[in-house]
CSV table of C-alpha atoms and ligand atoms in Angstrom, one decimal:
chain,number,residue,atom,x,y,z
A,1,MET,CA,0.1,0.0,0.0
A,2,SER,CA,1.6,3.5,-0.9
A,3,ALA,CA,1.4,6.3,1.6
A,4,GLY,CA,-2.1,8.0,1.7
A,5,ALA,CA,-4.1,5.2,-0.4
A,6,SER,CA,-7.1,4.0,0.8
A,7,PRO,CA,-6.9,0.4,2.2
A,8,SER,CA,-8.3,-2.4,0.5
A,9,SER,CA,-7.7,-5.2,2.2
A,10,ALA,CA,-8.0,-6.4,6.0
A,11,ARG,CA,-4.4,-6.3,5.9
A,12,ASP,CA,-3.9,-2.8,4.6
A,13,ALA,CA,-6.4,-1.6,7.1
A,14,LEU,CA,-4.3,-2.8,10.1
A,15,THR,CA,-1.2,-1.3,8.6
A,16,PHE,CA,-3.3,1.8,8.2
A,17,ALA,CA,-4.3,1.8,11.6
A,18,ALA,CA,-0.8,1.2,12.6
A,19,ASP,CA,0.5,3.9,10.6
A,20,ALA,CA,-2.0,6.2,12.7
A,21,GLY,CA,-0.6,4.7,16.1
A,22,ILE,CA,-3.4,2.4,16.7
A,23,HIS,CA,-2.4,-1.2,17.0
A,24,CYS,CA,-4.7,-4.4,17.4
A,25,LEU,CA,-4.0,-6.6,20.2
A,26,ALA,CA,-5.8,-9.8,20.1
A,27,VAL,CA,-6.7,-11.6,23.3
A,28,PRO,CA,-8.0,-15.0,23.8
A,29,THR,CA,-11.6,-15.3,25.2
A,30,PRO,CA,-13.2,-18.6,26.9
A,31,PHE,CA,-16.3,-17.6,24.6
A,32,ALA,CA,-17.5,-19.1,21.2
A,33,VAL,CA,-16.7,-16.0,19.4
A,34,GLY,CA,-13.0,-16.6,19.9
A,35,ARG,CA,-10.2,-13.7,20.4
A,36,VAL,CA,-11.2,-10.3,21.4
A,37,ASN,CA,-9.5,-7.0,19.8
A,38,CYS,CA,-8.2,-4.6,22.1
A,39,TYR,CA,-6.6,-1.6,20.6
A,40,LEU,CA,-3.2,0.2,21.9
A,41,VAL,CA,-3.5,3.9,21.1
A,42,ASP,CA,0.2,5.0,21.2
A,43,ASP,CA,-0.3,8.6,22.4
A,44,GLU,CA,-0.3,10.7,25.7
A,45,PRO,CA,-1.9,9.2,27.9
A,46,LEU,CA,-1.2,5.7,26.5
A,47,THR,CA,-4.6,4.3,26.0
A,48,LEU,CA,-6.2,0.8,25.6
A,49,VAL,CA,-9.3,0.3,24.3
A,50,ASP,CA,-11.2,-2.7,26.0
A,51,THR,CA,-9.2,-5.0,28.3
A,52,GLY,CA,-10.1,-8.6,27.2
A,53,PRO,CA,-11.8,-11.2,29.6
A,54,ASN,CA,-11.0,-11.5,33.4
A,55,SER,CA,-8.4,-14.4,33.3
A,56,GLY,CA,-4.8,-15.1,33.8
A,57,LYS,CA,-4.3,-16.5,30.4
A,58,SER,CA,-5.9,-13.3,28.5
A,59,LEU,CA,-3.8,-11.3,31.0
A,60,ASP,CA,-0.4,-12.8,29.9
A,61,GLU,CA,-1.2,-12.6,26.3
A,62,LEU,CA,-2.1,-8.9,26.7
A,63,GLU,CA,1.1,-8.3,28.4
A,64,ARG,CA,2.9,-10.0,25.7
A,65,ALA,CA,1.1,-7.9,23.0
A,66,LEU,CA,1.9,-4.7,24.7
A,67,ALA,CA,5.6,-5.8,25.1
A,68,SER,CA,5.8,-6.5,21.4
A,69,HIS,CA,5.0,-2.7,21.1
A,70,GLY,CA,7.5,-2.0,23.8
A,71,ARG,CA,4.9,-1.1,26.3
A,72,THR,CA,3.8,-2.5,29.9
A,73,ILE,CA,0.4,-2.4,31.6
A,74,GLU,CA,2.0,-0.1,34.1
A,75,GLU,CA,2.6,2.7,31.5
A,76,LEU,CA,-1.3,2.8,30.5
A,77,GLY,CA,-2.8,5.9,31.4
A,78,LEU,CA,-6.4,5.7,30.1
A,79,ILE,CA,-8.6,2.5,29.5
A,80,VAL,CA,-11.5,3.4,27.2
A,81,LEU,CA,-14.7,0.7,27.0
A,82,THR,CA,-16.7,0.1,24.0
A,83,HIS,CA,-19.6,-1.6,25.6
A,84,GLN,CA,-20.5,-3.7,28.7
A,85,HIS,CA,-19.7,-7.5,27.6
A,86,MET,CA,-17.3,-9.3,29.9
A,87,ASP,CA,-14.8,-10.1,27.0
A,88,HIS,CA,-14.4,-6.5,26.6
A,89,VAL,CA,-14.3,-5.2,30.3
A,90,GLY,CA,-13.3,-8.2,32.4
A,91,LEU,CA,-9.6,-7.2,33.2
A,92,LEU,CA,-10.5,-3.6,33.9
A,93,GLU,CA,-9.8,-4.0,37.7
A,94,VAL,CA,-6.8,-5.6,37.4
A,95,LEU,CA,-5.5,-3.4,34.8
A,96,VAL,CA,-6.3,-0.1,36.9
A,97,ARG,CA,-4.9,-1.8,40.0
A,98,ARG,CA,-1.7,-2.0,38.2
A,99,SER,CA,-1.4,1.1,36.0
A,100,GLY,CA,-3.5,3.6,38.3
A,101,ALA,CA,-5.2,4.5,34.6
A,102,GLU,CA,-8.2,6.6,34.3
A,103,VAL,CA,-11.5,4.8,32.7
A,104,ALA,CA,-13.5,6.5,30.1
A,105,ALA,CA,-16.7,5.2,29.0
A,106,LEU,CA,-20.5,5.8,28.2
A,107,HIS,CA,-22.1,7.4,31.2
A,108,LEU,CA,-24.6,4.3,31.5
A,109,LEU,CA,-21.7,2.1,32.0
A,110,GLY,CA,-20.3,3.8,35.6
A,111,PRO,CA,-23.4,2.5,37.4
A,112,TYR,CA,-23.3,-0.6,35.8
A,113,LEU,CA,-19.6,-1.4,36.4
A,114,ALA,CA,-19.7,0.0,40.0
A,115,ASP,CA,-21.8,-3.1,41.2
A,116,PHE,CA,-21.0,-5.5,38.4
A,117,LYS,CA,-22.5,-8.4,40.5
A,118,THR,CA,-26.1,-6.6,41.1
A,119,SER,CA,-26.1,-5.5,37.5
A,120,VAL,CA,-25.4,-9.1,36.1
A,121,ALA,CA,-27.7,-10.8,38.4
A,122,ALA,CA,-30.5,-8.3,37.5
A,123,ASP,CA,-29.5,-9.0,33.6
A,124,ASP,CA,-30.2,-12.8,34.3
A,125,ASP,CA,-33.4,-12.3,36.0
A,126,PHE,CA,-34.4,-10.1,33.1
A,127,SER,CA,-33.4,-12.8,30.5
A,128,HIS,CA,-35.2,-15.5,32.4
A,129,GLU,CA,-38.4,-13.6,32.1
A,130,VAL,CA,-37.9,-12.9,28.4
A,131,MET,CA,-37.1,-16.5,27.9
A,132,ARG,CA,-40.2,-17.9,29.9
A,133,ARG,CA,-42.7,-15.3,28.2
A,134,HIS,CA,-41.5,-16.6,24.9
A,135,GLY,CA,-41.8,-20.3,24.9
A,136,ILE,CA,-38.4,-21.6,26.4
A,137,PRO,CA,-39.1,-24.3,28.9
A,138,ASP,CA,-38.5,-23.1,32.4
A,139,ASP,CA,-36.2,-26.0,33.3
A,140,MET,CA,-33.9,-25.1,30.1
A,141,ALA,CA,-34.3,-21.5,31.1
A,142,THR,CA,-32.8,-22.4,34.6
A,143,VAL,CA,-29.8,-24.3,33.2
A,144,LEU,CA,-29.0,-21.5,30.8
A,145,GLY,CA,-29.2,-19.3,33.7
A,146,ALA,CA,-26.6,-21.6,35.6
A,147,VAL,CA,-24.2,-21.5,32.7
A,148,GLY,CA,-24.6,-17.5,32.7
A,149,VAL,CA,-23.6,-17.8,36.3
A,150,ALA,CA,-20.5,-19.8,35.6
A,151,PHE,CA,-19.2,-17.2,33.0
A,152,ARG,CA,-19.7,-14.1,35.5
A,153,ALA,CA,-16.0,-14.8,36.8
A,154,PHE,CA,-14.8,-13.9,33.4
A,155,GLY,CA,-16.4,-10.0,34.2
A,156,SER,CA,-15.0,-7.4,36.5
A,157,ARG,CA,-16.3,-4.6,38.6
A,158,GLY,CA,-14.6,-1.1,38.0
A,159,ARG,CA,-14.9,2.8,38.4
A,160,VAL,CA,-15.3,4.9,35.3
A,161,THR,CA,-13.8,8.2,36.1
A,162,GLN,CA,-14.6,9.8,32.8
A,163,GLU,CA,-18.3,9.6,31.7
A,164,LEU,CA,-18.6,10.0,27.9
A,165,HIS,CA,-21.9,11.1,26.4
A,166,GLU,CA,-22.9,11.1,22.7
A,167,GLY,CA,-21.3,14.0,20.8
A,168,ASP,CA,-18.6,14.4,23.2
A,169,GLU,CA,-15.1,14.5,22.3
A,170,LEU,CA,-12.0,12.3,23.7
A,171,ALA,CA,-8.8,14.5,23.2
A,172,LEU,CA,-5.5,12.7,23.7
A,173,ARG,CA,-2.3,14.5,22.3
A,174,ASP,CA,-2.4,13.5,18.9
A,175,HIS,CA,-6.1,11.9,18.5
A,176,THR,CA,-9.2,13.2,18.9
A,177,PHE,CA,-12.1,10.8,19.1
A,178,SER,CA,-15.9,11.9,18.8
A,179,ILE,CA,-18.1,9.7,20.9
A,180,MET,CA,-21.1,8.1,19.3
A,181,HIS,CA,-23.6,6.1,21.2
A,182,ARG,CA,-24.8,3.2,19.0
A,183,PRO,CA,-27.1,0.6,20.8
A,184,GLY,CA,-28.1,-2.3,19.4
A,185,HIS,CA,-25.7,-5.2,20.0
A,186,SER,CA,-25.7,-4.0,23.7
A,187,PRO,CA,-27.3,-1.0,25.1
A,188,SER,CA,-23.9,0.6,25.9
A,189,ASP,CA,-22.2,0.3,22.5
A,190,THR,CA,-20.1,3.2,22.0
A,191,ILE,CA,-18.1,4.0,18.7
A,192,PHE,CA,-14.8,6.1,18.7
A,193,TRP,CA,-14.7,8.2,15.5
A,194,ASP,CA,-11.1,9.6,14.5
A,195,ALA,CA,-12.4,12.0,11.9
A,196,ASP,CA,-8.7,13.3,10.9
A,197,ARG,CA,-7.5,9.9,10.1
A,198,GLN,CA,-11.0,8.5,9.1
A,199,ILE,CA,-10.5,5.4,11.4
A,200,LEU,CA,-13.5,4.2,13.4
A,201,ILE,CA,-13.1,2.1,16.6
A,202,GLY,CA,-16.4,0.2,16.4
A,203,GLY,CA,-16.5,-2.4,19.2
A,204,ASP,CA,-19.1,-5.0,18.5
A,205,HIS,CA,-21.3,-2.8,16.7
A,206,LEU,CA,-20.2,-3.9,13.4
A,207,LEU,CA,-18.3,-7.1,12.7
A,208,ALA,CA,-16.7,-8.4,9.6
A,209,HIS,CA,-17.5,-12.2,9.6
A,210,ILE,CA,-20.7,-12.1,12.1
A,211,SER,CA,-23.8,-10.4,12.0
A,212,SER,CA,-23.6,-8.7,15.2
A,213,ASN,CA,-26.4,-10.1,17.1
A,214,PRO,CA,-28.6,-7.5,18.6
A,215,LEU,CA,-29.2,-9.3,22.1
A,216,ILE,CA,-31.9,-8.3,24.1
A,217,HIS,CA,-30.7,-6.8,27.1
A,218,ARG,CA,-31.9,-5.0,30.3
A,219,PRO,CA,-32.2,-1.5,29.6
A,220,LEU,CA,-29.4,0.6,31.3
A,221,ASP,CA,-30.9,3.9,31.4
A,222,PRO,CA,-33.3,4.4,34.3
A,223,ARG,CA,-35.6,6.3,32.5
A,224,ALA,CA,-36.1,3.7,30.0
A,225,PRO,CA,-39.6,1.9,29.8
A,226,ARG,CA,-39.2,-1.4,31.7
A,227,THR,CA,-40.9,-3.2,28.5
A,228,ARG,CA,-38.4,-5.7,26.3
A,229,PRO,CA,-36.3,-3.2,24.2
A,230,GLN,CA,-36.7,-3.7,20.3
A,231,ALA,CA,-32.8,-4.4,19.7
A,232,LEU,CA,-32.8,-4.9,16.2
A,233,ILE,CA,-34.9,-2.0,15.5
A,234,GLN,CA,-32.5,0.3,17.5
A,235,TYR,CA,-29.5,-1.5,15.9
A,236,ILE,CA,-30.8,-0.9,12.3
A,237,ASP,CA,-31.2,2.7,13.2
A,238,SER,CA,-27.5,2.6,14.5
A,239,MET,CA,-26.2,1.0,11.5
A,240,LEU,CA,-27.9,3.8,9.2
A,241,ALA,CA,-26.3,6.3,11.1
A,242,THR,CA,-22.7,4.8,11.0
A,243,ARG,CA,-23.1,4.0,7.2
A,244,GLU,CA,-23.0,7.9,6.8
A,245,LEU,CA,-19.6,8.0,8.3
A,246,PRO,CA,-16.8,8.5,5.8
A,247,ALA,CA,-14.5,5.7,7.1
A,248,GLN,CA,-11.5,4.3,5.3
A,249,VAL,CA,-11.4,1.6,8.1
A,250,VAL,CA,-13.5,0.4,10.7
A,251,LEU,CA,-11.5,-1.6,13.7
A,252,GLY,CA,-14.0,-4.3,15.4
A,253,GLY,CA,-13.9,-6.1,18.4
A,254,HIS,CA,-13.5,-9.3,16.9
A,255,GLY,CA,-12.2,-10.7,13.7
A,256,GLU,CA,-10.6,-8.7,10.7
A,257,PRO,CA,-11.2,-4.8,10.0
A,258,ILE,CA,-13.6,-3.6,7.6
A,259,VAL,CA,-12.8,-1.5,4.8
A,260,ASP,CA,-16.0,-1.2,3.0
A,261,HIS,CA,-18.4,-0.6,5.8
A,262,ALA,CA,-21.1,1.1,3.9
A,263,GLY,CA,-21.2,-2.3,1.8
A,264,LEU,CA,-21.2,-4.4,4.7
A,265,ILE,CA,-24.2,-2.5,6.3
A,266,GLU,CA,-26.2,-2.9,3.3
A,267,GLU,CA,-25.4,-6.7,3.4
A,268,ARG,CA,-26.6,-6.7,6.9
A,269,LEU,CA,-29.9,-4.9,6.1
A,270,ARG,CA,-30.7,-7.0,3.4
A,271,LEU,CA,-30.0,-10.1,5.4
A,272,HIS,CA,-32.6,-8.8,8.2
A,273,ASP,CA,-34.9,-8.2,5.5
A,274,ARG,CA,-35.0,-11.9,4.2
A,275,ARG,CA,-35.1,-13.4,7.6
A,276,ALA,CA,-38.1,-11.3,8.5
A,277,GLU,CA,-39.7,-12.4,5.4
A,278,LYS,CA,-38.9,-16.1,6.0
A,279,MET,CA,-40.3,-15.8,9.6
A,280,LEU,CA,-43.4,-14.5,8.2
A,281,ARG,CA,-44.1,-17.4,5.7
A,282,MET,CA,-43.6,-19.9,8.8
A,283,LEU,CA,-46.2,-18.0,10.7
A,284,GLU,CA,-48.7,-18.3,7.9
A,285,PRO,CA,-50.2,-21.6,8.8
A,286,GLU,CA,-50.3,-21.0,12.7
A,287,PRO,CA,-49.1,-19.0,15.3
A,288,LEU,CA,-45.9,-19.7,17.3
A,289,THR,CA,-43.7,-18.7,20.1
A,290,ALA,CA,-40.3,-17.0,19.3
A,291,HIS,CA,-38.7,-19.9,20.6
A,292,GLU,CA,-40.7,-22.3,18.3
A,293,ILE,CA,-39.7,-20.3,15.6
A,294,ALA,CA,-36.2,-20.5,16.6
A,295,VAL,CA,-36.2,-24.1,16.6
A,296,ARG,CA,-37.5,-24.3,13.2
A,297,MET,CA,-34.9,-22.0,12.0
A,298,TRP,CA,-31.7,-23.3,13.6
A,299,GLY,CA,-32.6,-26.8,15.1
A,300,ASN,CA,-30.4,-27.8,18.2
A,301,VAL,CA,-28.7,-24.4,17.8
A,302,ALA,CA,-31.7,-23.0,19.2
A,303,VAL,CA,-31.4,-24.9,22.5
A,304,THR,CA,-27.6,-24.9,23.2
A,305,GLN,CA,-27.4,-20.8,22.0
A,306,ALA,CA,-31.1,-20.4,23.0
A,307,TYR,CA,-31.0,-16.6,24.2
A,308,LEU,CA,-29.0,-15.7,21.2
A,309,THR,CA,-31.5,-17.2,18.8
A,310,LEU,CA,-34.5,-15.9,20.9
A,311,SER,CA,-33.0,-12.3,20.4
A,312,GLU,CA,-32.5,-12.7,16.9
A,313,VAL,CA,-36.2,-13.9,16.2
A,314,LEU,CA,-37.7,-11.6,18.4
A,315,GLY,CA,-35.8,-8.6,16.6
A,316,HIS,CA,-37.2,-9.7,13.5
A,317,LEU,CA,-40.9,-10.2,14.8
A,318,ASP,CA,-40.4,-6.6,15.9
A,319,LEU,CA,-39.7,-5.3,12.6
A,320,LEU,CA,-42.8,-7.5,11.2
A,321,ALA,CA,-45.0,-5.9,14.1
A,322,ARG,CA,-43.9,-2.5,13.3
A,323,ASP,CA,-45.1,-3.0,9.7
A,324,GLU,CA,-48.4,-4.5,11.1
A,325,LEU,CA,-47.7,-8.0,9.5
A,326,VAL,CA,-47.7,-9.6,12.9
A,327,ARG,CA,-49.2,-9.2,16.1
A,328,GLU,CA,-49.1,-10.8,19.6
A,329,GLN,CA,-51.5,-13.2,21.3
A,330,VAL,CA,-50.8,-13.5,25.2
A,331,ASP,CA,-51.9,-16.8,26.7
A,332,ASP,CA,-51.0,-17.7,30.4
A,333,GLY,CA,-48.1,-15.3,30.1
A,334,VAL,CA,-46.6,-16.9,27.1
A,335,VAL,CA,-46.5,-14.6,23.8
A,336,ARG,CA,-47.3,-16.3,20.3
A,337,PHE,CA,-47.2,-14.3,17.3
A,338,GLU,CA,-49.6,-14.8,14.6
A,339,ALA,CA,-49.7,-13.2,11.0
A,340,VAL,CA,-52.1,-10.5,10.2
A,341,ARG,CA,-54.2,-11.4,7.3
B,1,LIG,ZN1,-20.5,-7.8,22.9
C-alpha cells in the first residue's frame, strides 16, 4: 500500500491503523466468539481500548502483546470501553490496580460496572423472564441461567472516572475521537471516530464475519420503559447512522478490520429483510412462540444458544410488528405471534 492510499484489504487496514498509532492486540477469550480485539492507541496518555476477559491467560497474552509494542500495563494512562460485555471489560479492575489508569466509558456504564454483581444478576433475571415469556421451557431457562452464572467470573467491577456522552470528544495529545452511542448489539455500544484519520473504533457494533447479534438486554437507562427493548430496530437505526461516516477503516471488537463498512451494512440490512420474510411465511399456517420459530430456523442451535437465537427471532418479529404484519397473542403469560391477514 502506498502512503495515503485507501486500504482495500484487511491487512492494509491494519497497516493503515498502525501508521496512525492504533495497534490491534487480539486477546483470547473462553467464549465461542474466539479472540477479542483490544486496541493500543500509542499517544499521551497511553490508551487501551477494551481489556479482554478476566483470566490469567488473557492477562498474559495482553502483556505480551503490549511488550511487542515496547509497552507495559504499568504505563497505561487511560482505558476506554466500547461496551458492557465481559470479553471487553473483564480485566478492568486488574489493569487499573496495576497502572492507576483513568477509565473513560459511556455514562450508562458507570453505574453498571460499579456494582457488577448486582447488574449481572438483574440481567439474568431479566433474560429469564424474556425466555419464559417467549416459550423457552422453565427447566431449560434455569440451566442456561446457571451457565451464565459460571461465566460471570470473566467479568469485573470497575470505576468509570470519565463519563462519555453522545457528541463528546475524547482528546488525547495526537488523536481526537468523537463519541457516538450506537445501541443494538448491547445498550452501551459506543464507537470512537477519529475524523482526521477516518478511522472508526467500533467495538462489536459492526463485525466483519458475524452479523453482530442484537441481544435483548435489560435497559441500562433508568428512564427507559420497563418493557422489552426492540434491539434489532435500534440496531438498524444505529447502522444507518454509521453508514454515513466516511470511514476508511472500521476496527471491530472481533475478527478482521472492515474496509467497506457501507457495503457491509447494506448486506446486513438485506439479511435482516430476508429473515423477517422467512419468519412471516412460517407464521402463516399457525401462530408460534419465538422459541418455536428459533427451533424451526436453527434446530439444535436454538437449544444450545437459546438466548442468542431468541433475541434474533424477536428482533425480526419486532420489524414485522412495526409494519403491522404480525401481532402478539398472550396466553397464560406466554406470547405467540400470529400473521395478520
Ligand atoms: Zn459484545
